mmCIF file of C-alpha atoms and ligand atoms in Angstrom:
data_model
loop_
_atom_site.group_PDB
_atom_site.id
_atom_site.type_symbol
_atom_site.label_atom_id
_atom_site.label_comp_id
_atom_site.label_asym_id
_atom_site.label_seq_id
_atom_site.Cartn_x
_atom_site.Cartn_y
_atom_site.Cartn_z
ATOM 1 C CA MET A 1 18.799 75.824 50.956
ATOM 2 C CA SER A 2 22.483 75.179 51.633
ATOM 3 C CA SER A 3 24.174 72.515 49.554
ATOM 4 C CA ILE A 4 26.117 69.689 51.131
ATOM 5 C CA VAL A 5 27.785 68.839 47.805
ATOM 6 C CA GLU A 6 28.719 71.422 45.225
ATOM 7 C CA MET A 7 30.586 70.404 42.080
ATOM 8 C CA LYS A 8 31.590 73.090 39.635
ATOM 9 C CA ALA A 9 33.150 72.341 36.253
ATOM 10 C CA LEU A 10 34.644 69.193 37.714
ATOM 11 C CA ASN A 11 36.876 67.217 35.362
ATOM 12 C CA LYS A 12 38.390 63.824 36.008
ATOM 13 C CA PHE A 13 40.853 61.883 33.902
ATOM 14 C CA TYR A 14 42.303 58.404 34.184
ATOM 15 C CA GLY A 15 45.562 59.119 32.405
ATOM 16 C CA THR A 16 44.408 60.575 29.112
ATOM 17 C CA HIS A 17 40.914 59.084 29.437
ATOM 18 C CA HIS A 18 38.529 61.962 30.217
ATOM 19 C CA VAL A 19 35.838 60.305 32.346
ATOM 20 C CA LEU A 20 34.003 63.237 33.971
ATOM 21 C CA LYS A 21 33.454 66.299 31.832
ATOM 22 C CA ASN A 22 32.606 69.700 33.299
ATOM 23 C CA ILE A 23 30.300 68.317 35.941
ATOM 24 C CA ASP A 24 28.101 70.916 37.653
ATOM 25 C CA LEU A 25 25.975 69.364 40.356
ATOM 26 C CA SER A 26 24.745 70.455 43.755
ATOM 27 C CA VAL A 27 23.024 68.320 46.349
ATOM 28 C CA ALA A 28 20.923 70.041 49.017
ATOM 29 C CA ARG A 29 20.820 68.836 52.600
ATOM 30 C CA GLY A 30 18.062 66.251 52.915
ATOM 31 C CA GLU A 31 17.955 65.652 49.193
ATOM 32 C CA VAL A 32 18.021 62.232 47.510
ATOM 33 C CA VAL A 33 19.800 62.291 44.161
ATOM 34 C CA VAL A 34 19.802 59.151 42.035
ATOM 35 C CA VAL A 35 22.475 58.828 39.368
ATOM 36 C CA ILE A 36 21.676 56.622 36.398
ATOM 37 C CA GLY A 37 23.410 55.852 33.122
ATOM 38 C CA ALA A 38 24.926 53.059 31.072
ATOM 39 C CA SER A 39 27.826 50.958 32.290
ATOM 40 C CA GLY A 40 31.089 52.883 31.955
ATOM 41 C CA SER A 41 29.395 56.285 31.824
ATOM 42 C CA GLY A 42 31.163 57.518 34.991
ATOM 43 C CA LYS A 43 28.555 56.983 37.732
ATOM 44 C CA SER A 44 30.888 55.282 40.212
ATOM 45 C CA THR A 45 33.677 57.725 39.510
ATOM 46 C CA LEU A 46 31.311 60.636 40.123
ATOM 47 C CA ILE A 47 30.186 59.516 43.561
ATOM 48 C CA ARG A 48 33.640 58.225 44.541
ATOM 49 C CA CYS A 49 34.998 61.744 43.960
ATOM 50 C CA VAL A 50 32.627 62.977 46.677
ATOM 51 C CA ASN A 51 34.462 61.093 49.431
ATOM 52 C CA GLY A 52 37.848 61.345 47.756
ATOM 53 C CA LEU A 53 38.159 57.689 46.748
ATOM 54 C CA GLU A 54 38.903 59.054 43.290
ATOM 55 C CA MET A 55 40.830 62.230 42.614
ATOM 56 C CA TYR A 56 39.736 64.940 40.218
ATOM 57 C CA GLN A 57 42.079 67.235 38.340
ATOM 58 C CA GLN A 58 40.089 70.378 37.503
ATOM 59 C CA GLY A 59 37.169 72.343 38.829
ATOM 60 C CA SER A 60 35.986 72.521 42.395
ATOM 61 C CA LEU A 61 34.194 70.243 44.796
ATOM 62 C CA LEU A 62 32.828 71.362 48.146
ATOM 63 C CA VAL A 63 31.554 68.705 50.530
ATOM 64 C CA ASP A 64 29.971 69.565 53.868
ATOM 65 C CA GLY A 65 31.704 72.946 53.843
ATOM 66 C CA TYR A 66 35.184 71.615 53.003
ATOM 67 C CA ARG A 67 37.006 72.030 49.725
ATOM 68 C CA MET A 68 38.103 68.650 48.380
ATOM 69 C CA PRO A 69 41.694 69.127 47.163
ATOM 70 C CA VAL A 70 42.418 68.463 43.491
ATOM 71 C CA GLU A 71 44.853 65.677 42.620
ATOM 72 C CA ALA A 72 47.875 67.964 42.345
ATOM 73 C CA ASP A 73 47.302 69.290 45.880
ATOM 74 C CA ARG A 74 46.706 65.830 47.297
ATOM 75 C CA ARG A 75 49.994 64.702 45.820
ATOM 76 C CA LEU A 76 51.606 67.559 47.737
ATOM 77 C CA GLY A 77 50.124 66.140 50.922
ATOM 78 C CA ASP A 78 47.180 68.515 51.318
ATOM 79 C CA GLU A 79 44.733 66.031 52.801
ATOM 80 C CA SER A 80 43.350 67.698 55.932
ATOM 81 C CA ALA A 81 40.020 68.580 54.292
ATOM 82 C CA LEU A 82 39.756 65.025 52.981
ATOM 83 C CA VAL A 83 40.020 63.650 56.512
ATOM 84 C CA GLU A 84 37.214 65.950 57.676
ATOM 85 C CA ILE A 85 35.023 65.144 54.675
ATOM 86 C CA ARG A 86 35.360 61.400 55.198
ATOM 87 C CA LYS A 87 34.163 61.694 58.797
ATOM 88 C CA GLY A 88 30.813 62.951 57.538
ATOM 89 C CA VAL A 89 30.304 60.803 54.446
ATOM 90 C CA GLY A 90 29.261 57.147 54.529
ATOM 91 C CA MET A 91 29.528 54.823 51.560
ATOM 92 C CA VAL A 92 27.899 51.525 50.699
ATOM 93 C CA PHE A 93 29.310 49.463 47.848
ATOM 94 C CA GLN A 94 28.006 46.701 45.637
ATOM 95 C CA GLN A 95 30.245 44.262 47.530
ATOM 96 C CA PHE A 96 29.508 44.642 51.215
ATOM 97 C CA ASN A 97 33.162 44.622 52.334
ATOM 98 C CA LEU A 98 32.416 43.419 55.860
ATOM 99 C CA PHE A 99 35.267 41.989 57.948
ATOM 100 C CA PRO A 100 34.613 38.237 57.693
ATOM 101 C CA HIS A 101 36.377 37.350 60.955
ATOM 102 C CA LYS A 102 34.449 39.902 63.010
ATOM 103 C CA THR A 103 30.891 39.594 64.270
ATOM 104 C CA VAL A 104 28.124 41.835 62.997
ATOM 105 C CA THR A 105 28.381 43.981 66.133
ATOM 106 C CA GLU A 106 32.166 44.198 65.883
ATOM 107 C CA ASN A 107 31.881 45.256 62.242
ATOM 108 C CA ILE A 108 29.621 48.114 63.310
ATOM 109 C CA THR A 109 31.479 49.244 66.436
ATOM 110 C CA ILE A 110 35.052 49.208 65.174
ATOM 111 C CA ALA A 111 35.059 52.617 63.436
ATOM 112 C CA PRO A 112 33.079 54.514 66.088
ATOM 113 C CA MET A 113 35.525 53.209 68.726
ATOM 114 C CA ARG A 114 38.670 53.907 66.727
ATOM 115 C CA VAL A 115 37.734 57.106 64.948
ATOM 116 C CA ARG A 116 35.090 58.651 67.195
ATOM 117 C CA LYS A 117 36.718 57.363 70.407
ATOM 118 C CA LYS A 118 33.437 55.966 71.681
ATOM 119 C CA SER A 119 33.562 53.513 74.585
ATOM 120 C CA LYS A 120 32.849 49.893 73.744
ATOM 121 C CA GLN A 121 29.633 50.019 75.739
ATOM 122 C CA GLU A 122 28.429 53.177 74.019
ATOM 123 C CA ALA A 123 29.339 51.844 70.552
ATOM 124 C CA GLU A 124 27.570 48.542 71.223
ATOM 125 C CA ARG A 125 24.444 50.261 72.438
ATOM 126 C CA ALA A 126 24.366 52.352 69.264
ATOM 127 C CA ALA A 127 25.054 49.265 67.130
ATOM 128 C CA LEU A 128 22.117 47.425 68.611
ATOM 129 C CA LYS A 129 19.810 50.346 67.866
ATOM 130 C CA LEU A 130 21.060 50.428 64.283
ATOM 131 C CA LEU A 131 20.591 46.685 63.917
ATOM 132 C CA GLU A 132 17.031 47.117 65.083
ATOM 133 C CA ARG A 133 16.574 49.825 62.486
ATOM 134 C CA VAL A 134 17.709 47.521 59.667
ATOM 135 C CA GLY A 135 15.781 44.574 61.127
ATOM 136 C CA LEU A 136 18.760 42.469 62.216
ATOM 137 C CA GLN A 137 18.854 42.693 66.001
ATOM 138 C CA ALA A 138 18.669 38.889 66.235
ATOM 139 C CA HIS A 139 21.910 38.561 64.246
ATOM 140 C CA ALA A 140 24.165 40.785 66.331
ATOM 141 C CA HIS A 141 26.598 38.010 67.282
ATOM 142 C CA LYS A 142 26.761 36.207 63.963
ATOM 143 C CA TYR A 143 29.575 36.387 61.447
ATOM 144 C CA PRO A 144 28.969 37.827 57.958
ATOM 145 C CA GLY A 145 29.341 34.369 56.396
ATOM 146 C CA GLN A 146 26.294 33.190 58.338
ATOM 147 C CA LEU A 147 24.100 35.867 56.759
ATOM 148 C CA SER A 148 22.452 36.185 53.357
ATOM 149 C CA GLY A 149 23.655 38.835 50.909
ATOM 150 C CA GLY A 150 20.685 41.048 51.678
ATOM 151 C CA GLN A 151 21.375 40.798 55.406
ATOM 152 C CA GLN A 152 25.072 41.534 54.896
ATOM 153 C CA GLN A 153 24.242 44.631 52.896
ATOM 154 C CA ARG A 154 21.925 45.813 55.655
ATOM 155 C CA VAL A 155 24.792 45.335 58.125
ATOM 156 C CA ALA A 156 27.002 47.379 55.808
ATOM 157 C CA ILE A 157 24.417 50.172 55.863
ATOM 158 C CA ALA A 158 24.216 50.006 59.666
ATOM 159 C CA ARG A 159 28.000 50.136 59.838
ATOM 160 C CA SER A 160 28.027 53.322 57.774
ATOM 161 C CA LEU A 161 25.265 54.886 59.855
ATOM 162 C CA ALA A 162 27.225 54.203 63.041
ATOM 163 C CA MET A 163 29.550 57.043 62.054
ATOM 164 C CA GLU A 164 26.570 59.416 62.017
ATOM 165 C CA PRO A 165 27.166 60.610 58.459
ATOM 166 C CA HIS A 166 25.688 63.787 57.015
ATOM 167 C CA LEU A 167 25.662 62.228 53.573
ATOM 168 C CA MET A 168 25.378 58.628 52.374
ATOM 169 C CA LEU A 169 26.733 57.412 49.039
ATOM 170 C CA PHE A 170 25.441 54.166 47.539
ATOM 171 C CA ASP A 171 27.081 52.550 44.533
ATOM 172 C CA GLU A 172 24.739 49.919 43.108
ATOM 173 C CA PRO A 173 23.934 48.540 46.569
ATOM 174 C CA THR A 174 21.638 45.814 45.234
ATOM 175 C CA SER A 175 23.483 44.762 42.081
ATOM 176 C CA ALA A 176 25.265 41.808 43.710
ATOM 177 C CA LEU A 177 22.115 40.476 45.370
ATOM 178 C CA ASP A 178 19.779 37.677 44.401
ATOM 179 C CA PRO A 179 16.510 39.214 43.209
ATOM 180 C CA GLU A 180 14.528 38.132 46.265
ATOM 181 C CA MET A 181 16.861 40.119 48.530
ATOM 182 C CA ILE A 182 16.792 43.414 46.683
ATOM 183 C CA GLY A 183 13.559 44.573 48.300
ATOM 184 C CA GLU A 184 14.768 44.336 51.898
ATOM 185 C CA VAL A 185 17.768 46.555 51.133
ATOM 186 C CA LEU A 186 15.704 49.079 49.182
ATOM 187 C CA ASP A 187 13.244 49.190 52.106
ATOM 188 C CA VAL A 188 16.033 50.251 54.461
ATOM 189 C CA MET A 189 17.132 52.928 52.000
ATOM 190 C CA ARG A 190 13.560 54.148 51.603
ATOM 191 C CA GLU A 191 13.295 54.577 55.356
ATOM 192 C CA LEU A 192 16.553 56.482 55.462
ATOM 193 C CA ALA A 193 15.245 58.811 52.793
ATOM 194 C CA ALA A 194 12.004 59.298 54.700
ATOM 195 C CA GLU A 195 13.991 60.186 57.816
ATOM 196 C CA GLY A 196 15.700 62.956 55.886
ATOM 197 C CA MET A 197 19.118 61.449 55.165
ATOM 198 C CA THR A 198 20.949 63.127 52.298
ATOM 199 C CA MET A 199 21.820 60.469 49.750
ATOM 200 C CA MET A 200 23.522 60.053 46.391
ATOM 201 C CA ILE A 201 22.569 56.704 44.934
ATOM 202 C CA VAL A 202 23.756 54.906 41.825
ATOM 203 C CA THR A 203 21.225 52.251 40.923
ATOM 204 C CA HIS A 204 19.604 50.404 38.046
ATOM 205 C CA GLU A 205 16.390 49.952 40.056
ATOM 206 C CA MET A 206 14.264 52.402 38.104
ATOM 207 C CA GLY A 207 11.044 51.891 40.077
ATOM 208 C CA PHE A 208 12.903 52.637 43.288
ATOM 209 C CA ALA A 209 14.608 55.644 41.706
ATOM 210 C CA LYS A 210 11.308 57.080 40.579
ATOM 211 C CA GLU A 211 9.803 56.635 43.996
ATOM 212 C CA VAL A 212 12.603 57.812 46.264
ATOM 213 C CA ALA A 213 14.559 60.420 44.295
ATOM 214 C CA ASP A 214 14.080 64.141 44.592
ATOM 215 C CA ARG A 215 16.136 64.442 41.419
ATOM 216 C CA ILE A 216 17.470 62.051 38.812
ATOM 217 C CA VAL A 217 20.825 62.712 37.185
ATOM 218 C CA TYR A 218 21.444 61.006 33.864
ATOM 219 C CA ILE A 219 25.082 60.682 32.899
ATOM 220 C CA ASP A 220 26.341 59.625 29.478
ATOM 221 C CA HIS A 221 30.046 59.275 28.604
ATOM 222 C CA GLY A 222 31.056 61.453 31.535
ATOM 223 C CA VAL A 223 28.582 64.250 30.782
ATOM 224 C CA ILE A 224 25.465 65.091 32.758
ATOM 225 C CA LEU A 225 22.933 65.082 29.963
ATOM 226 C CA GLU A 226 19.793 65.586 31.951
ATOM 227 C CA VAL A 227 18.714 66.376 35.502
ATOM 228 C CA GLY A 228 15.127 66.450 36.604
ATOM 229 C CA ARG A 229 12.410 65.542 39.033
ATOM 230 C CA PRO A 230 11.570 61.853 38.618
ATOM 231 C CA ASP A 231 8.110 62.468 37.176
ATOM 232 C CA GLU A 232 9.475 64.859 34.541
ATOM 233 C CA PHE A 233 12.491 62.704 33.922
ATOM 234 C CA PHE A 234 10.741 59.382 33.397
ATOM 235 C CA ASP A 235 7.543 60.632 31.800
ATOM 236 C CA ASN A 236 8.955 63.335 29.607
ATOM 237 C CA PRO A 237 12.714 63.019 29.063
ATOM 238 C CA LYS A 238 14.019 65.953 27.071
ATOM 239 C CA ASN A 239 17.128 64.440 25.580
ATOM 240 C CA ASP A 240 17.026 61.819 22.792
ATOM 241 C CA ARG A 241 19.793 59.807 24.415
ATOM 242 C CA THR A 242 17.968 59.805 27.745
ATOM 243 C CA ARG A 243 14.881 58.584 25.952
ATOM 244 C CA SER A 244 16.658 55.698 24.274
ATOM 245 C CA PHE A 245 18.457 54.756 27.510
ATOM 246 C CA LEU A 246 15.149 54.635 29.346
ATOM 247 C CA ALA A 247 13.550 52.626 26.568
ATOM 248 C CA ARG A 248 16.383 50.095 26.893
ATOM 249 C CA VAL A 249 16.322 49.743 30.691
ATOM 250 C CA LEU A 250 12.573 49.954 31.221
ATOM 251 C CA ARG A 251 11.906 47.194 28.720
ATOM 252 C CA HIS A 252 13.400 44.682 31.203
HETATM 253 P P1 ADP B 301 30.083 53.341 35.750
HETATM 254 O O1 ADP B 301 30.117 53.303 37.235
HETATM 255 O O2 ADP B 301 29.074 54.291 35.190
HETATM 256 O O3 ADP B 301 29.936 51.985 35.141
HETATM 257 P P2 ADP B 301 32.865 54.100 36.005
HETATM 258 O O4 ADP B 301 32.810 55.379 36.767
HETATM 259 O O5 ADP B 301 33.227 52.892 36.755
HETATM 260 O O6 ADP B 301 31.496 53.907 35.235
HETATM 261 O O7 ADP B 301 33.894 54.248 34.818
HETATM 262 C C1 ADP B 301 33.928 55.369 33.948
HETATM 263 C C2 ADP B 301 35.023 55.174 32.950
HETATM 264 O O8 ADP B 301 36.281 55.200 33.597
HETATM 265 C C3 ADP B 301 34.972 53.846 32.189
HETATM 266 O O9 ADP B 301 35.378 54.087 30.862
HETATM 267 C C4 ADP B 301 35.951 52.986 32.930
HETATM 268 O O10 ADP B 301 36.487 52.025 32.059
HETATM 269 C C5 ADP B 301 36.992 54.001 33.346
HETATM 270 N N1 ADP B 301 37.645 53.620 34.607
HETATM 271 C C6 ADP B 301 37.032 53.342 35.782
HETATM 272 N N2 ADP B 301 37.927 53.083 36.747
HETATM 273 C C7 ADP B 301 39.153 53.191 36.179
HETATM 274 C C8 ADP B 301 40.495 53.048 36.653
HETATM 275 N N3 ADP B 301 40.747 52.745 37.937
HETATM 276 N N4 ADP B 301 41.493 53.231 35.774
HETATM 277 C C9 ADP B 301 41.248 53.565 34.490
HETATM 278 N N5 ADP B 301 40.026 53.720 33.971
HETATM 279 C C10 ADP B 301 38.971 53.536 34.801
HETATM 280 MG MG1 MG B 302 29.860 51.703 38.548
#
């Protein structure tokens, strides 16, 4: 199977702080990879490298057939591959980052119109379909402030999907939500997975991870310590540190 993401010996530093250490990780098309680990272990940095929101210094990173330039090359202005990569990669953050002064529909149609040069009519038709998919067709003309956190995050997912991504990145998409709203967002993500979307997800929702992931990646101080199928990973972790991490998070 061809990989959509291929990291080889990837290293990332913030100044002298070495935050990703010799990362080797491939993601196949259609695969759901869940990244877990303690706070500060490098999870966000890892997935932000995939769409170039963070720069890496050493190793190689192929995304969707393009080579992501290393920091030194980006500083020299070599960003053409980055532009192509970003067209095919959607990202959903902990904070929904919707435009507060634009309606739900406008939030979803703005990028397809500007970047994909879709007509307003075409973009709005697609937006409505996406809103139906995330269960929010009745809220098309509202402003983000009139919606709950769970609804806003579903709009943010629809907005990403409007660009027809080949890969979706999620960085703790439910961490800012009240507990009663987590389920509705996870349901949308579950459906996406079932439809075959390729996803890299950082989450602390272990039940969800176990259910939806094809593989779990456990990262500790910038090192991938363990990768496995969820059943193997949760039921029979090989590494002592993985075991103690799981004991800590599963107790809650
Ligand atoms: P996680 O998402 O697993 O909590 P992060 O990827 O955010 O971890 O952070 C990994 C490490 O990099 C941490 O030690 C964090 O303090 C550091 N770090 C994150 N962002 C920056 C930044 N912009 N500048 C300097 N250090 C950072
Ligand atoms: Mg993080």
